[in-house]
Amino acid sequence: MKVWCERVVAWFQSRPGQTLFESLSIAGILGLCLIFWPQAPVPPGLALPQAPWWGGIGDMVLEGPDAAQWAENAQRMADGAFDQLDSHRMPSWLLVVAGLIRSGFTVVEAGHFVNRAMFIFAALGTYGLGRAIGGRATGIIAAVMVLGHTHLMLGTQRFGIDAAIEAMLPVAMTASFLVAIRWWLGLPVGLLVGWVIFLHHTTIPFVIP
């Protein structure tokens, strides 16, 4: 029995065992994202347009800090009217939203869809950062705390840049740790960090480890 237990422990400490644990941890966090996913469906009996399958009523309107201005600039970028863009609005978030508009989304749907995705990126980025600093258990606890954070939930349901800032900073920091493990990730991680820096003026001063 002792020998069998030692073999089991040794397997879980091996590369395949660690890979399995890592996969289960990430799958569990993605499952929690679905459980915590903010929903506000259209109440039955009301003559309102149907909300998108991935969101709720709030994803049908422009609501958030400077929402109309962000939407206007995203539409201009999608239309190729680059000379009409506001020079003080950084381009990273606008580029993603404009790409979705070109693929068939309305500007309102595109902006809200990107911010809904940030709910998942915030959890994964926080898990990765906690995992790199304090271990797997720390990462899981950090991800769960972030998913239950009402400010993040509200931010991902608004139209604008705030949710992307909150989500992508920990993602960029987590990615920077990977360069120390795999040097060849330097270029893609550098591109990611550059994209995060140009999300907003407030992300520029952040020091990436």
CSV table of C-alpha atoms in Angstrom, one decimal:
chain,number,residue,atom,x,y,z
A,1,MET,CA,0.0,0.0,0.0
A,2,LYS,CA,2.8,2.4,0.9
A,3,VAL,CA,4.5,1.7,-2.4
A,4,TRP,CA,1.3,2.3,-4.4
A,5,CYS,CA,0.7,5.6,-2.6
A,6,GLU,CA,4.3,6.7,-3.3
A,7,ARG,CA,3.7,5.9,-7.0
A,8,VAL,CA,0.5,7.9,-7.1
A,9,VAL,CA,2.2,10.9,-5.4
A,10,ALA,CA,5.1,10.6,-7.8
A,11,TRP,CA,2.8,10.6,-10.8
A,12,PHE,CA,1.0,13.7,-9.6
A,13,GLN,CA,4.3,15.4,-9.1
A,14,SER,CA,5.5,14.5,-12.6
A,15,ARG,CA,5.0,16.6,-15.7
A,16,PRO,CA,1.8,14.7,-16.9
A,17,GLY,CA,0.3,15.0,-13.4
A,18,GLN,CA,1.1,18.7,-13.2
A,19,THR,CA,-0.4,19.2,-16.7
A,20,LEU,CA,-3.5,17.5,-15.6
A,21,PHE,CA,-3.9,19.6,-12.5
A,22,GLU,CA,-3.3,22.8,-14.5
A,23,SER,CA,-5.9,21.8,-17.1
A,24,LEU,CA,-8.4,21.0,-14.4
A,25,SER,CA,-7.7,24.3,-12.7
A,26,ILE,CA,-8.3,26.3,-15.8
A,27,ALA,CA,-11.4,24.3,-16.8
A,28,GLY,CA,-12.8,24.9,-13.3
A,29,ILE,CA,-12.2,28.6,-13.6
A,30,LEU,CA,-13.9,28.7,-17.0
A,31,GLY,CA,-16.8,26.8,-15.4
A,32,LEU,CA,-17.0,29.4,-12.6
A,33,CYS,CA,-17.0,32.1,-15.3
A,34,LEU,CA,-20.2,30.6,-16.7
A,35,ILE,CA,-21.8,30.4,-13.2
A,36,PHE,CA,-20.9,34.0,-12.3
A,37,TRP,CA,-21.7,35.3,-15.8
A,38,PRO,CA,-23.8,38.4,-15.3
A,39,GLN,CA,-27.2,38.0,-16.9
A,40,ALA,CA,-30.2,40.4,-17.2
A,41,PRO,CA,-32.7,38.7,-19.6
A,42,VAL,CA,-35.7,40.5,-21.0
A,43,PRO,CA,-38.6,39.9,-18.7
A,44,PRO,CA,-41.3,37.8,-20.3
A,45,GLY,CA,-44.4,39.7,-21.4
A,46,LEU,CA,-42.5,42.9,-22.3
A,47,ALA,CA,-42.5,44.0,-25.9
A,48,LEU,CA,-38.7,44.5,-26.0
A,49,PRO,CA,-36.1,43.4,-28.6
A,50,GLN,CA,-34.5,40.1,-27.7
A,51,ALA,CA,-31.2,40.4,-25.9
A,52,PRO,CA,-28.2,38.7,-27.4
A,53,TRP,CA,-27.7,35.1,-26.2
A,54,TRP,CA,-24.4,36.0,-24.5
A,55,GLY,CA,-25.8,39.0,-22.6
A,56,GLY,CA,-28.8,40.8,-21.3
A,57,ILE,CA,-30.8,44.0,-21.5
A,58,GLY,CA,-27.8,46.2,-20.7
A,59,ASP,CA,-26.0,44.9,-23.8
A,60,MET,CA,-28.6,46.5,-26.0
A,61,VAL,CA,-27.8,50.1,-25.0
A,62,LEU,CA,-24.9,52.5,-24.8
A,63,GLU,CA,-24.3,52.8,-21.1
A,64,GLY,CA,-21.0,53.7,-19.5
A,65,PRO,CA,-18.5,56.5,-19.1
A,66,ASP,CA,-18.1,58.2,-22.5
A,67,ALA,CA,-20.0,55.3,-24.1
A,68,ALA,CA,-21.3,57.4,-27.0
A,69,GLN,CA,-17.9,58.8,-27.8
A,70,TRP,CA,-16.2,55.4,-27.7
A,71,ALA,CA,-19.0,54.0,-29.9
A,72,GLU,CA,-18.6,56.9,-32.4
A,73,ASN,CA,-14.9,56.3,-32.6
A,74,ALA,CA,-15.2,52.5,-33.0
A,75,GLN,CA,-17.7,53.1,-35.9
A,76,ARG,CA,-15.3,55.6,-37.5
A,77,MET,CA,-12.4,53.2,-37.3
A,78,ALA,CA,-14.6,50.4,-38.8
A,79,ASP,CA,-15.5,52.7,-41.6
A,80,GLY,CA,-11.9,53.7,-42.2
A,81,ALA,CA,-12.4,57.4,-41.3
A,82,PHE,CA,-9.1,57.5,-39.4
A,83,ASP,CA,-8.8,61.3,-39.8
A,84,GLN,CA,-12.0,61.8,-37.7
A,85,LEU,CA,-10.9,59.8,-34.7
A,86,ASP,CA,-10.4,61.5,-31.3
A,87,SER,CA,-6.7,61.7,-30.8
A,88,HIS,CA,-6.9,61.2,-27.1
A,89,ARG,CA,-8.7,57.8,-27.3
A,90,MET,CA,-6.1,55.0,-27.4
A,91,PRO,CA,-6.6,52.5,-30.3
A,92,SER,CA,-6.3,49.0,-28.9
A,93,TRP,CA,-9.9,48.5,-27.7
A,94,LEU,CA,-11.2,50.4,-30.7
A,95,LEU,CA,-9.3,48.1,-33.1
A,96,VAL,CA,-11.0,44.9,-31.7
A,97,VAL,CA,-14.4,46.5,-31.6
A,98,ALA,CA,-14.0,47.8,-35.2
A,99,GLY,CA,-13.0,44.3,-36.3
A,100,LEU,CA,-16.2,42.9,-34.9
A,101,ILE,CA,-18.2,45.6,-36.6
A,102,ARG,CA,-16.7,44.7,-39.9
A,103,SER,CA,-17.6,41.1,-39.3
A,104,GLY,CA,-21.3,41.9,-38.9
A,105,PHE,CA,-21.8,43.1,-35.3
A,106,THR,CA,-23.5,46.4,-34.6
A,107,VAL,CA,-21.3,48.9,-32.8
A,108,VAL,CA,-23.3,48.4,-29.6
A,109,GLU,CA,-23.1,44.6,-29.8
A,110,ALA,CA,-19.4,44.7,-30.6
A,111,GLY,CA,-18.4,46.8,-27.7
A,112,HIS,CA,-20.5,44.9,-25.2
A,113,PHE,CA,-19.3,41.5,-26.6
A,114,VAL,CA,-15.6,42.5,-26.1
A,115,ASN,CA,-16.3,43.7,-22.6
A,116,ARG,CA,-18.1,40.4,-21.8
A,117,ALA,CA,-15.1,38.5,-22.9
A,118,MET,CA,-13.0,40.6,-20.5
A,119,PHE,CA,-14.9,38.9,-17.7
A,120,ILE,CA,-13.2,35.6,-18.6
A,121,PHE,CA,-9.8,37.2,-19.3
A,122,ALA,CA,-9.8,38.9,-15.9
A,123,ALA,CA,-10.3,35.5,-14.2
A,124,LEU,CA,-7.6,33.7,-16.2
A,125,GLY,CA,-5.2,36.6,-15.9
A,126,THR,CA,-5.6,36.8,-12.1
A,127,TYR,CA,-5.3,33.0,-11.8
A,128,GLY,CA,-2.1,33.1,-13.8
A,129,LEU,CA,-0.6,36.0,-11.8
A,130,GLY,CA,-1.5,34.3,-8.5
A,131,ARG,CA,-0.2,31.0,-9.8
A,132,ALA,CA,3.1,32.6,-10.7
A,133,ILE,CA,3.6,34.3,-7.4
A,134,GLY,CA,2.0,32.0,-4.8
A,135,GLY,CA,1.2,28.7,-6.4
A,136,ARG,CA,-1.9,27.1,-7.9
A,137,ALA,CA,-4.1,27.4,-4.8
A,138,THR,CA,-3.3,31.1,-4.6
A,139,GLY,CA,-4.2,31.5,-8.2
A,140,ILE,CA,-7.6,29.7,-7.8
A,141,ILE,CA,-8.5,31.8,-4.8
A,142,ALA,CA,-7.6,35.0,-6.5
A,143,ALA,CA,-9.7,34.1,-9.6
A,144,VAL,CA,-12.7,33.2,-7.5
A,145,MET,CA,-12.4,36.5,-5.6
A,146,VAL,CA,-12.2,38.5,-8.9
A,147,LEU,CA,-15.2,36.7,-10.4
A,148,GLY,CA,-17.3,37.7,-7.4
A,149,HIS,CA,-16.2,41.3,-7.5
A,150,THR,CA,-19.3,43.4,-8.2
A,151,HIS,CA,-17.3,46.3,-9.7
A,152,LEU,CA,-15.9,43.9,-12.4
A,153,MET,CA,-19.3,42.5,-13.0
A,154,LEU,CA,-20.8,45.9,-13.6
A,155,GLY,CA,-17.8,47.0,-15.7
A,156,THR,CA,-18.1,44.1,-18.1
A,157,GLN,CA,-21.8,45.1,-18.7
A,158,ARG,CA,-21.0,48.7,-19.6
A,159,PHE,CA,-19.8,50.1,-23.0
A,160,GLY,CA,-16.3,51.5,-22.9
A,161,ILE,CA,-12.7,50.8,-22.0
A,162,ASP,CA,-12.9,50.2,-18.3
A,163,ALA,CA,-13.4,46.5,-18.3
A,164,ALA,CA,-10.5,46.0,-20.7
A,165,ILE,CA,-8.1,47.9,-18.5
A,166,GLU,CA,-9.1,45.8,-15.4
A,167,ALA,CA,-8.9,42.5,-17.2
A,168,MET,CA,-5.9,42.8,-19.5
A,169,LEU,CA,-3.3,44.3,-17.0
A,170,PRO,CA,-3.1,41.0,-15.0
A,171,VAL,CA,-3.1,39.1,-18.4
A,172,ALA,CA,-0.1,41.1,-19.5
A,173,MET,CA,1.7,40.6,-16.2
A,174,THR,CA,1.1,36.8,-16.3
A,175,ALA,CA,2.3,36.7,-19.9
A,176,SER,CA,5.5,38.5,-18.9
A,177,PHE,CA,6.3,35.7,-16.4
A,178,LEU,CA,6.1,33.2,-19.3
A,179,VAL,CA,9.1,34.8,-21.0
A,180,ALA,CA,11.3,33.7,-18.1
A,181,ILE,CA,10.3,30.1,-18.8
A,182,ARG,CA,10.2,30.2,-22.6
A,183,TRP,CA,12.4,32.8,-24.1
A,184,TRP,CA,10.9,32.4,-27.6
A,185,LEU,CA,7.6,33.8,-26.2
A,186,GLY,CA,9.3,37.2,-26.0
A,187,LEU,CA,8.0,38.6,-29.3
A,188,PRO,CA,4.3,37.6,-28.9
A,189,VAL,CA,4.3,38.7,-25.2
A,190,GLY,CA,5.9,42.0,-26.2
A,191,LEU,CA,3.2,42.5,-28.8
A,192,LEU,CA,0.5,41.7,-26.2
A,193,VAL,CA,2.0,44.1,-23.6
A,194,GLY,CA,2.2,46.8,-26.3
A,195,TRP,CA,-1.5,46.2,-27.1
A,196,VAL,CA,-2.3,46.5,-23.4
A,197,ILE,CA,-0.3,49.7,-23.0
A,198,PHE,CA,-2.2,51.4,-25.8
A,199,LEU,CA,-5.6,50.6,-24.2
A,200,HIS,CA,-5.7,53.8,-22.3
A,201,HIS,CA,-3.4,56.5,-21.0
A,202,THR,CA,-3.6,55.1,-17.5
A,203,THR,CA,-2.1,51.8,-18.5
A,204,ILE,CA,1.1,53.3,-19.9
A,205,PRO,CA,2.9,53.8,-16.5
A,206,PHE,CA,2.3,50.3,-15.3
A,207,VAL,CA,5.6,48.4,-14.8
A,208,ILE,CA,5.5,44.9,-16.3
A,209,PRO,CA,7.6,42.4,-14.2
